[in-house]
Backbone as a ProteinNet text record, in pm:
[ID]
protein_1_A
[PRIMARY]
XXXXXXXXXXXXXXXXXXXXXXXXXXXXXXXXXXXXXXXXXXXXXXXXXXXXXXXXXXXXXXXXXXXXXXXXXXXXXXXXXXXXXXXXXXXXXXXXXXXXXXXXXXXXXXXXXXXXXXXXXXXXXXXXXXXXXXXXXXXXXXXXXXXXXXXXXXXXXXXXXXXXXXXXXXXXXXXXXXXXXXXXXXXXXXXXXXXXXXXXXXXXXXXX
[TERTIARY]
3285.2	3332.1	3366	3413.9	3420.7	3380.8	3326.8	3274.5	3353.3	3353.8	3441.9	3434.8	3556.5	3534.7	3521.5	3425.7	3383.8	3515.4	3534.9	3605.2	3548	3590.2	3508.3	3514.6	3418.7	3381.7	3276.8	3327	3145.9	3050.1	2990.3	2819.9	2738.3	2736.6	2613.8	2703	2672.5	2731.3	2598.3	2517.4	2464.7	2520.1	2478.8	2511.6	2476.9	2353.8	2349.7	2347.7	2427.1	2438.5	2586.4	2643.6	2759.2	2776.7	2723.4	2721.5	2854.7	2937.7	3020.1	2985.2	3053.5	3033.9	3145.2	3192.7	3238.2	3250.3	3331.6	3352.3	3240	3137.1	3049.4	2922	2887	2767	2785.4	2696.3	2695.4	2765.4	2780.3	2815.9	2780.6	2718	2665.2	2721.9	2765.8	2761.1	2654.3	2535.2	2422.9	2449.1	2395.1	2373.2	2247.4	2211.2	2079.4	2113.3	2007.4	2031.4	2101.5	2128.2	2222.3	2250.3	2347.5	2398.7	2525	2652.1	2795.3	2798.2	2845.9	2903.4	2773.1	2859.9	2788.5	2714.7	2589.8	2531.1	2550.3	2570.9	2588.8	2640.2	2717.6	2790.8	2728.7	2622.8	2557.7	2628.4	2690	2794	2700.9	2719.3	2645.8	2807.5	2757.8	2868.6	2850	2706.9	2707.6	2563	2512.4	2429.9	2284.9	2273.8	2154.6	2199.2	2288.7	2331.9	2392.4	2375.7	2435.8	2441.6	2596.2	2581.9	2587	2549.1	2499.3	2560.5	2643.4	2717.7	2665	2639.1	2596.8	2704.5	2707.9	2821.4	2779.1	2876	2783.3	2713.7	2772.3	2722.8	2630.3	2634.1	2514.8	2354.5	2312.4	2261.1	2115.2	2133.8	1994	1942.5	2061.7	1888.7	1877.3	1860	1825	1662.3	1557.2	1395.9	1334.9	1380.4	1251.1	1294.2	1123	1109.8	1170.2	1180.5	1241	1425.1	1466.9	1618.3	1582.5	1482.1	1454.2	1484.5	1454.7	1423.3	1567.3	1678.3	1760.3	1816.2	1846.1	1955.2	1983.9	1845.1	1860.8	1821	1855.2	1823.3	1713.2	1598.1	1476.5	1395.5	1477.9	1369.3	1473	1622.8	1717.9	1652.3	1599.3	1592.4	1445.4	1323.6	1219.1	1189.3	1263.3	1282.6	1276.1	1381.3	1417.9	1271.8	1172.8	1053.6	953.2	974.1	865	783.7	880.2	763.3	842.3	713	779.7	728.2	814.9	783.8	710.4	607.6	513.6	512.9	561.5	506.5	362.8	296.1	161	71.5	-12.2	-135	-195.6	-212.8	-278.7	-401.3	-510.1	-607.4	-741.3	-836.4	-917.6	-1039.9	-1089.8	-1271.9	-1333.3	-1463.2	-1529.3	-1484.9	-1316.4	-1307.5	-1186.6	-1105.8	-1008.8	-951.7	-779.7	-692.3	-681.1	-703.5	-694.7	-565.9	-457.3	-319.2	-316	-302.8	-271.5	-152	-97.7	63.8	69	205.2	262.2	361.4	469.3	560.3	512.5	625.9	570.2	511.5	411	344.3	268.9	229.5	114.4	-63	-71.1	-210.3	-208.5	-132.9	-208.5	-281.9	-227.8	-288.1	-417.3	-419.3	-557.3	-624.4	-647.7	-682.8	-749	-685.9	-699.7	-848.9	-782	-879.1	-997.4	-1007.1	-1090.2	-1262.4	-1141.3	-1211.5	-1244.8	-1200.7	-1261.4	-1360.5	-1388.1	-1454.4	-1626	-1622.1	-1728.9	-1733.7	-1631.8	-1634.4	-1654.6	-1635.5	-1607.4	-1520.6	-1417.5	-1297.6	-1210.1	-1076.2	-1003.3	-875.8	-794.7	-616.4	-533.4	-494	-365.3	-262.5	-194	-59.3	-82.4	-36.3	-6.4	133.2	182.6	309.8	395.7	356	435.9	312.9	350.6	276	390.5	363.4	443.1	304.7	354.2	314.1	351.1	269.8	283	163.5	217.6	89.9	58.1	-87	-95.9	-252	-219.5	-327.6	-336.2	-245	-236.6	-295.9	-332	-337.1	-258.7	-249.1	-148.9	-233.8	-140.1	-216.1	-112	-168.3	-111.4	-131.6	17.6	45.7	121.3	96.6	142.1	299.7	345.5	470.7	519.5	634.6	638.2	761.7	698.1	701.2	624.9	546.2	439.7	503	590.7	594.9	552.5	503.2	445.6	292.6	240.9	106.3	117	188.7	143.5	30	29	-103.5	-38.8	-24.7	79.5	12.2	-106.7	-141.6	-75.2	-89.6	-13.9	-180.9	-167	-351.4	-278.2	-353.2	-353.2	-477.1	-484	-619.9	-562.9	-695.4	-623.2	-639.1	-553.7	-568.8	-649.5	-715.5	-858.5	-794.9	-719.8	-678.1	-557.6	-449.8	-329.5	-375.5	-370.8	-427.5	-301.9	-273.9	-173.3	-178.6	-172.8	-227.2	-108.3	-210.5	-105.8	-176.7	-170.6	-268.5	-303.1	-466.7	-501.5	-601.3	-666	-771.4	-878.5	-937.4	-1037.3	-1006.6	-1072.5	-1087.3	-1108.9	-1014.7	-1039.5	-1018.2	-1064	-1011.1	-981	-885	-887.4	-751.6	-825.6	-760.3	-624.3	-514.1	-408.6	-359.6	-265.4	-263.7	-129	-84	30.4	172.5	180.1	291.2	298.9	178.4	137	162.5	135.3	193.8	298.6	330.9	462.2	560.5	593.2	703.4	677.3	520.9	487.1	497.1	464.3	456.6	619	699.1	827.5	902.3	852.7	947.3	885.5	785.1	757.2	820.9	847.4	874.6	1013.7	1051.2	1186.6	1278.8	1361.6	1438.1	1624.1	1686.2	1829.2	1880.8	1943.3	1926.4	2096.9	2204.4	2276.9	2293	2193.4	2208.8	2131.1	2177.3	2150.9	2069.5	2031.8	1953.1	1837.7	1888.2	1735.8	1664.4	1703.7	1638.9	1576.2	1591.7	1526.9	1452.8	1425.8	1357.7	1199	1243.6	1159.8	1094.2	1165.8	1052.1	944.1	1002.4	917	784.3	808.7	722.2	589.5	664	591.9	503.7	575.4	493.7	404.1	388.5	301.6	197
4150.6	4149.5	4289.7	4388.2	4522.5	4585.9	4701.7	4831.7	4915	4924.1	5016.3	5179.4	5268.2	5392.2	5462.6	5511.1	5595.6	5692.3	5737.6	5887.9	6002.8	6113.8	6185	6313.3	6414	6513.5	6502.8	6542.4	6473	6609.8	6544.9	6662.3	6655.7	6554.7	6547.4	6458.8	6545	6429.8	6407.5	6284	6255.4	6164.8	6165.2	6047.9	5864	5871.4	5764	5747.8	5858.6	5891.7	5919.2	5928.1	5997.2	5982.2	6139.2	6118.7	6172.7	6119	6163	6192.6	6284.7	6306.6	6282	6184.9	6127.1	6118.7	6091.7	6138.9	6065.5	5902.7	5856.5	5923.2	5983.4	6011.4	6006.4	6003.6	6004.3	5891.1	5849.2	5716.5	5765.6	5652.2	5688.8	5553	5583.2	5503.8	5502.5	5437	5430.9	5329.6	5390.5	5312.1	5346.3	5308.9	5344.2	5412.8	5518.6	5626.3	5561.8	5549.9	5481.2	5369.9	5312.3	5231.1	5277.2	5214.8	5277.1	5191.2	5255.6	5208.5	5229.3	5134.7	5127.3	5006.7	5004.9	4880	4869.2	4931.3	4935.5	5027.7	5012.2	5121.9	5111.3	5249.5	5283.4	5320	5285.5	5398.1	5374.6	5499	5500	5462.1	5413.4	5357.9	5405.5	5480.3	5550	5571.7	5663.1	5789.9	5689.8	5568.6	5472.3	5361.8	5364.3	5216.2	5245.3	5168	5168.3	5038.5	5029.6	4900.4	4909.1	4801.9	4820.1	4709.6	4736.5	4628.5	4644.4	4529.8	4507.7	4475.9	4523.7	4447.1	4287.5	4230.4	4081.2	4006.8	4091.4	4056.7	4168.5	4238	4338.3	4244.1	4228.4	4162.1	4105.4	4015.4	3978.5	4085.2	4215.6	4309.8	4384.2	4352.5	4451.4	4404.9	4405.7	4381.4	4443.5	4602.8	4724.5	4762.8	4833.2	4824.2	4923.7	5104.7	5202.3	5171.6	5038.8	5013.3	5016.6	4948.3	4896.7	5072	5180.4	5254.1	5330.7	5345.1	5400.9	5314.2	5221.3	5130.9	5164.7	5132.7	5198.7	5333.8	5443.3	5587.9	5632.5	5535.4	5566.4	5699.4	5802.4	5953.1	6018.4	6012.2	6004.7	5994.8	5848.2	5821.9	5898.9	5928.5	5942.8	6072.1	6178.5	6258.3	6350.3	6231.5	6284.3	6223.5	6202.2	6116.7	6207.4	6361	6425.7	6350.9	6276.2	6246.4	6266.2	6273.6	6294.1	6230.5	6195.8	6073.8	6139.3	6118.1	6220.6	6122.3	6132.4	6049.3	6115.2	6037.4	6051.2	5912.9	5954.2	5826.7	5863.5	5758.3	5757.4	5660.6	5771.4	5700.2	5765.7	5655.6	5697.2	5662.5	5804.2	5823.6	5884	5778.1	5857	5907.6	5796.9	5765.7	5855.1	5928.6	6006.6	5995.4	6057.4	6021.3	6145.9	6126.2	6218.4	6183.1	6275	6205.1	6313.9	6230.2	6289.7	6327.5	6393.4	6437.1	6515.8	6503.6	6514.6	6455.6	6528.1	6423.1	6301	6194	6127.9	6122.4	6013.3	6052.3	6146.9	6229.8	6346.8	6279	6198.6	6127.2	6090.8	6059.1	6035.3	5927.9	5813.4	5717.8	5694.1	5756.5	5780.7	5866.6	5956.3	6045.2	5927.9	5825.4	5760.7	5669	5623.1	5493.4	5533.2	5707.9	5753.7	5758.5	5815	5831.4	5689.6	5600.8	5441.6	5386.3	5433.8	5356.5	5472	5603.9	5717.9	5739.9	5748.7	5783.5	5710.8	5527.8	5437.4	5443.8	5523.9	5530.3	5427.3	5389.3	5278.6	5387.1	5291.5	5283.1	5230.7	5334.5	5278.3	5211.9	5333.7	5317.7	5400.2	5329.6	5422.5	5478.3	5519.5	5571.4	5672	5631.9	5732.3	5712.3	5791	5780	5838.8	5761.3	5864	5962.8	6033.3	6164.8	6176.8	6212.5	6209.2	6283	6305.8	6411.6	6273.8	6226.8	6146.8	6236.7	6251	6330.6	6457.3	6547.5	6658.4	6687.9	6552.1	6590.6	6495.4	6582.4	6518.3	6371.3	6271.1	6156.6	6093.2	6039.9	5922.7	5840.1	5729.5	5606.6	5509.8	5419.5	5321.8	5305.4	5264.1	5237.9	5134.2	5116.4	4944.7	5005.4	5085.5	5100.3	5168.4	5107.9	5178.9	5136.7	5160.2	5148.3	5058.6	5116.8	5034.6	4975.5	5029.8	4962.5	4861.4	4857.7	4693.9	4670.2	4852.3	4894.6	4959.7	4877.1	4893.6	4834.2	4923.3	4857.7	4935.2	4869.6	4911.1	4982.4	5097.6	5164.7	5297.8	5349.5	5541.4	5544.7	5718.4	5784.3	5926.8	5997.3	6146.5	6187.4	6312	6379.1	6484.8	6447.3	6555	6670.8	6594.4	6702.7	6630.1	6754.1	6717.8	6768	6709.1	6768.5	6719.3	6887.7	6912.9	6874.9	6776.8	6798.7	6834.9	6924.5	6949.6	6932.8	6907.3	6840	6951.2	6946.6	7052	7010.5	7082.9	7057.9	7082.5	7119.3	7101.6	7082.1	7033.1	6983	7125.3	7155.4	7219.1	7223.9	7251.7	7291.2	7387.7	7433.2	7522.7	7536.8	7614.5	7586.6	7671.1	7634.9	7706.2	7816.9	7928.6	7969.1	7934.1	7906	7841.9	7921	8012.7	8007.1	7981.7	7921.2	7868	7679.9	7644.1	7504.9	7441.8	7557.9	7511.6	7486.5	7495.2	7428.4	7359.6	7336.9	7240.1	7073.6	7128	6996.8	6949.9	7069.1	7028.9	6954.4	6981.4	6886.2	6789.9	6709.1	6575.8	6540.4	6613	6577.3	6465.4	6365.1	6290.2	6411.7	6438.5	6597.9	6591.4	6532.3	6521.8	6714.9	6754.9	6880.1	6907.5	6847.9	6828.5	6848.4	6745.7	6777.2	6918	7006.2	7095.4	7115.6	7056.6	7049.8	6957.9	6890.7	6797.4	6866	6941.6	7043.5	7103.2	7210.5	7275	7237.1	7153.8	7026.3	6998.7	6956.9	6922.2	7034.3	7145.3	7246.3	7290.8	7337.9	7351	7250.3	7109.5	7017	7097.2	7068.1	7116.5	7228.6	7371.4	7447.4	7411	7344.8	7350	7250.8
17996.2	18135.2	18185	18089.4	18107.2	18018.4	18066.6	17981.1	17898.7	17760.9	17744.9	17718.4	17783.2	17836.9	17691.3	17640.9	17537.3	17517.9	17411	17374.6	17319	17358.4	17312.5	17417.7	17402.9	17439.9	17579.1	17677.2	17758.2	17757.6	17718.7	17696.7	17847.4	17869.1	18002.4	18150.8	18232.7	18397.6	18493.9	18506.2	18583.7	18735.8	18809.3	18923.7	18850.6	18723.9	18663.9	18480.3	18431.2	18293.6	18252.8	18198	18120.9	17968.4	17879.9	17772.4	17720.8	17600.6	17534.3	17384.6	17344.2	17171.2	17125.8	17038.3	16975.4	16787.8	16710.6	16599.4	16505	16602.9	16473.6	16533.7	16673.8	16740.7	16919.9	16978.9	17101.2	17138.8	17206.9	17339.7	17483.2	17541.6	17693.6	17806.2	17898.1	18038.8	18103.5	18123.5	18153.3	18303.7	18409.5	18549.5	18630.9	18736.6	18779.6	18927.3	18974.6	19067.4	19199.1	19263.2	19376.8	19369.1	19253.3	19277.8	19213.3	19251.7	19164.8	19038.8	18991.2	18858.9	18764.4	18627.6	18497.8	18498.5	18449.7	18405.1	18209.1	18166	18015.1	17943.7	17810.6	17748.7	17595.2	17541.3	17392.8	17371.9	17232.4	17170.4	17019.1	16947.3	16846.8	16693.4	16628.6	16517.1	16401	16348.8	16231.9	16293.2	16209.5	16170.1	16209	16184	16207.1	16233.4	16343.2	16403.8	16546.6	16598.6	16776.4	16813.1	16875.8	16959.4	17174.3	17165	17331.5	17398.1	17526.8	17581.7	17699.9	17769.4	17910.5	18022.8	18125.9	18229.7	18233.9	18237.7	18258.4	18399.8	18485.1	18614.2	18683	18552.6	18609.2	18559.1	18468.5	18352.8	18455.1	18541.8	18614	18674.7	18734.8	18800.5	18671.1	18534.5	18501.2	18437.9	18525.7	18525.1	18507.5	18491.6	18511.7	18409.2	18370.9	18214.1	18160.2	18257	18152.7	18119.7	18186.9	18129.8	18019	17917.9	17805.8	17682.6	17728.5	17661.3	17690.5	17816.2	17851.6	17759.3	17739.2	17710	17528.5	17476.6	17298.8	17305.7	17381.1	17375.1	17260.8	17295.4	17196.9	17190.7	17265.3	17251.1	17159.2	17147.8	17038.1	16911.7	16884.4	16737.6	16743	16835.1	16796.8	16761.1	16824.9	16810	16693.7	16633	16474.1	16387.6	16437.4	16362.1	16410.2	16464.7	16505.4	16617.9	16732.3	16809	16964.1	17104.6	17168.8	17306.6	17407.8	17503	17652.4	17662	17765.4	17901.7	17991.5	18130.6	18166.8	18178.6	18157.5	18221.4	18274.6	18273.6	18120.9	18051.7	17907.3	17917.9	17867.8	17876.5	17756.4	17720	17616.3	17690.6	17654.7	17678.5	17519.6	17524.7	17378.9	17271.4	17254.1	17140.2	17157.7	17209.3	17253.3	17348.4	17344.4	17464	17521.8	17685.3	17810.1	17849.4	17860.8	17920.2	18063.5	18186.2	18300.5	18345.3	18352.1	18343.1	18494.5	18515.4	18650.7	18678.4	18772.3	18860.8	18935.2	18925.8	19013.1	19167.9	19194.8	19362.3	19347.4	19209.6	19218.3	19240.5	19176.8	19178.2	18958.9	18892	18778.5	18781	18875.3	18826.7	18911.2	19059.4	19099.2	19005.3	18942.3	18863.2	18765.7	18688.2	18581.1	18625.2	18763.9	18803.9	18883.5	18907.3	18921.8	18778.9	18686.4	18552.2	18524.7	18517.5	18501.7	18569.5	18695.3	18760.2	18766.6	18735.2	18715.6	18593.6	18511	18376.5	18261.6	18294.6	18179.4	18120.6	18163.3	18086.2	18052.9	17986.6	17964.5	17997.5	18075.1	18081.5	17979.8	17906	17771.2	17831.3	17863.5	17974.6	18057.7	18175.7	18299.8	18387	18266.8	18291.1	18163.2	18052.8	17899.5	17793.9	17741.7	17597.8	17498.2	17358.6	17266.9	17185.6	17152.7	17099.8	17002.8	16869.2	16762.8	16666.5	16525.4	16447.8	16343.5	16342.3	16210.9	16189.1	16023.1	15993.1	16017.8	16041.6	16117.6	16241.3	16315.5	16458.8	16572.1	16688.1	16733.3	16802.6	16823.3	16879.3	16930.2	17095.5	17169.9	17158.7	17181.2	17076.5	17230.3	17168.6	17327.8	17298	17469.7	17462.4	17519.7	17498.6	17586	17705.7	17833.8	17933.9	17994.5	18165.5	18211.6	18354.8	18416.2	18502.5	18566.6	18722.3	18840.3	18826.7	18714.6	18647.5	18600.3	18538.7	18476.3	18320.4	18328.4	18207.5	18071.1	17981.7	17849	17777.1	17660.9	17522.5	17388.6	17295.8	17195.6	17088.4	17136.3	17086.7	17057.7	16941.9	16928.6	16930.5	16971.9	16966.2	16964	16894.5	16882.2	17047.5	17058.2	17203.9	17213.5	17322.9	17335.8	17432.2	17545.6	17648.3	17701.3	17738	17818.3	17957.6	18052.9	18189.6	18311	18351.6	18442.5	18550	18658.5	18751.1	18885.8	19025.8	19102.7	19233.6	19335	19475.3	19509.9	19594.9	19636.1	19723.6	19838.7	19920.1	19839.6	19731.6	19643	19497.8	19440	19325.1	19215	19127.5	19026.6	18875.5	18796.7	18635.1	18576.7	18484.8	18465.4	18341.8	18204.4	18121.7	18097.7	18089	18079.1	17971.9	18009.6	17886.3	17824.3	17687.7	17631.7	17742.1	17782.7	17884.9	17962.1	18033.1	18171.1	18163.5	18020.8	18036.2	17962.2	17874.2	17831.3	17925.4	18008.5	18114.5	18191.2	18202.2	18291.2	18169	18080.3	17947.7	17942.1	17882.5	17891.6	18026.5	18128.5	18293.2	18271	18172.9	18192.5	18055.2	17939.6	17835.9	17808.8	17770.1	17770.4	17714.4	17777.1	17682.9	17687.3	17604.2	17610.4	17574.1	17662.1	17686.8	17663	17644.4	17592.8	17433.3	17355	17233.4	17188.8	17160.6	17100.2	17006.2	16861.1	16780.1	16808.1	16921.7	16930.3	17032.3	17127.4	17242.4	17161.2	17087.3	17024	16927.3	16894.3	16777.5	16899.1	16967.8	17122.5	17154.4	17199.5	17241.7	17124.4	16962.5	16885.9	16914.7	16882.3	16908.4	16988.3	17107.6	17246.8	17260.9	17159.6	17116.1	16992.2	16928.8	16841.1	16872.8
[MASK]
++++++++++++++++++++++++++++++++++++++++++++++++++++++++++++++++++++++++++++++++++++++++++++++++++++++++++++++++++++++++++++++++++++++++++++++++++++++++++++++++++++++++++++++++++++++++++++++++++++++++++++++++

């Protein structure tokens, strides 16, 4: 019926976040962008355990899928597994994944359903991919959130290309050089910027 107020240190202040550090791990007040209050309280209880409380009358709007991933702070645990959460249109051509990356409203998913309908391409997800090395290469792996698509399979494929995209009155390509997209990779990257060892855990990633 109520949330209870974490103790601790606060690391992060959003308008829909509040993280604390606390003596077993994080704890968070998790709510969504204009609305007041909390919809749920993560508090972590040891080193590989967390429990999660819901408001109870918050509980029916909660329908949209990235609650699912806010709620068990899954770029937290993945993190520590060498992997990392890309908003992305994900998609495989000729046996490889093309991930379209951008803010939202840029065009990924026109971009995607462009390549499908000229290219033969397939839609993984149209909204994240996880990212990951099997075999020593890196490869996108499905997730169970895609947004406003509705396009979520559970498929890997290695990655052929990360492709930036940004609107323009003509159509161009053009390959980046590693300082030219390292910050464009990182503003889509899931990035708790608070924790300290996992920021920097993340950018390595990102560079390599």
């Amino acid at each position: 019926d109520h949330l209870p107020q974490p103790e601790g240190k606060v690391l992060a202040r959003r308008p829909d976040l509040l993280v604390f550090q606390g003596e077993a791990g994080e704890s968070r007040l998790i709510g969504v962008k204009g609305t007041e209050g909390y919809y749920a309280c993560y508090q972590e209880v040891a080193s590989d355990m967390a429990q999660v409380l819901l408001e109870r009358d918050r509980i029916q709007g909660l329908h949209i899928d990235p609650v699912f991933t806010s709620l068990l702070a899954l770029e937290r645990r993945l993190i520590a597994r060498d992997s990392l959460i890309l908003h992305c249109a994900y998609m495989v051509y000729q046996g490889e994944a093309i991930l379209f990356s951008a803010p939202s409203e840029t065009g990924k998913t026109t971009q995607a359903n462009l390549w499908e309908k000229y290219r033969g391409s397939r839609t993984v997800n149209g909204d994240r991919s996880l990212l990951g090395k099997k075999n020593g290469r890196w490869t996108a792996q499905g997730w169970p959130v895609c947004g406003t698509s509705e396009v979520c399979h559970d498929e890997a494929f290695p990655i052929r290309a990360v492709v930036m995209l940004s609107q323009a009155k003509e159509n161009r390509a053009v390959r980046m050089t590693p300082g030219q997209a390292f910050p464009l990779v990182y503003s889509q990257i899931t990035v708790n910027r608070w924790n300290r060892e996992d920021h920097i855990h993340t950018m390595d990633l990102i560079q390599d």
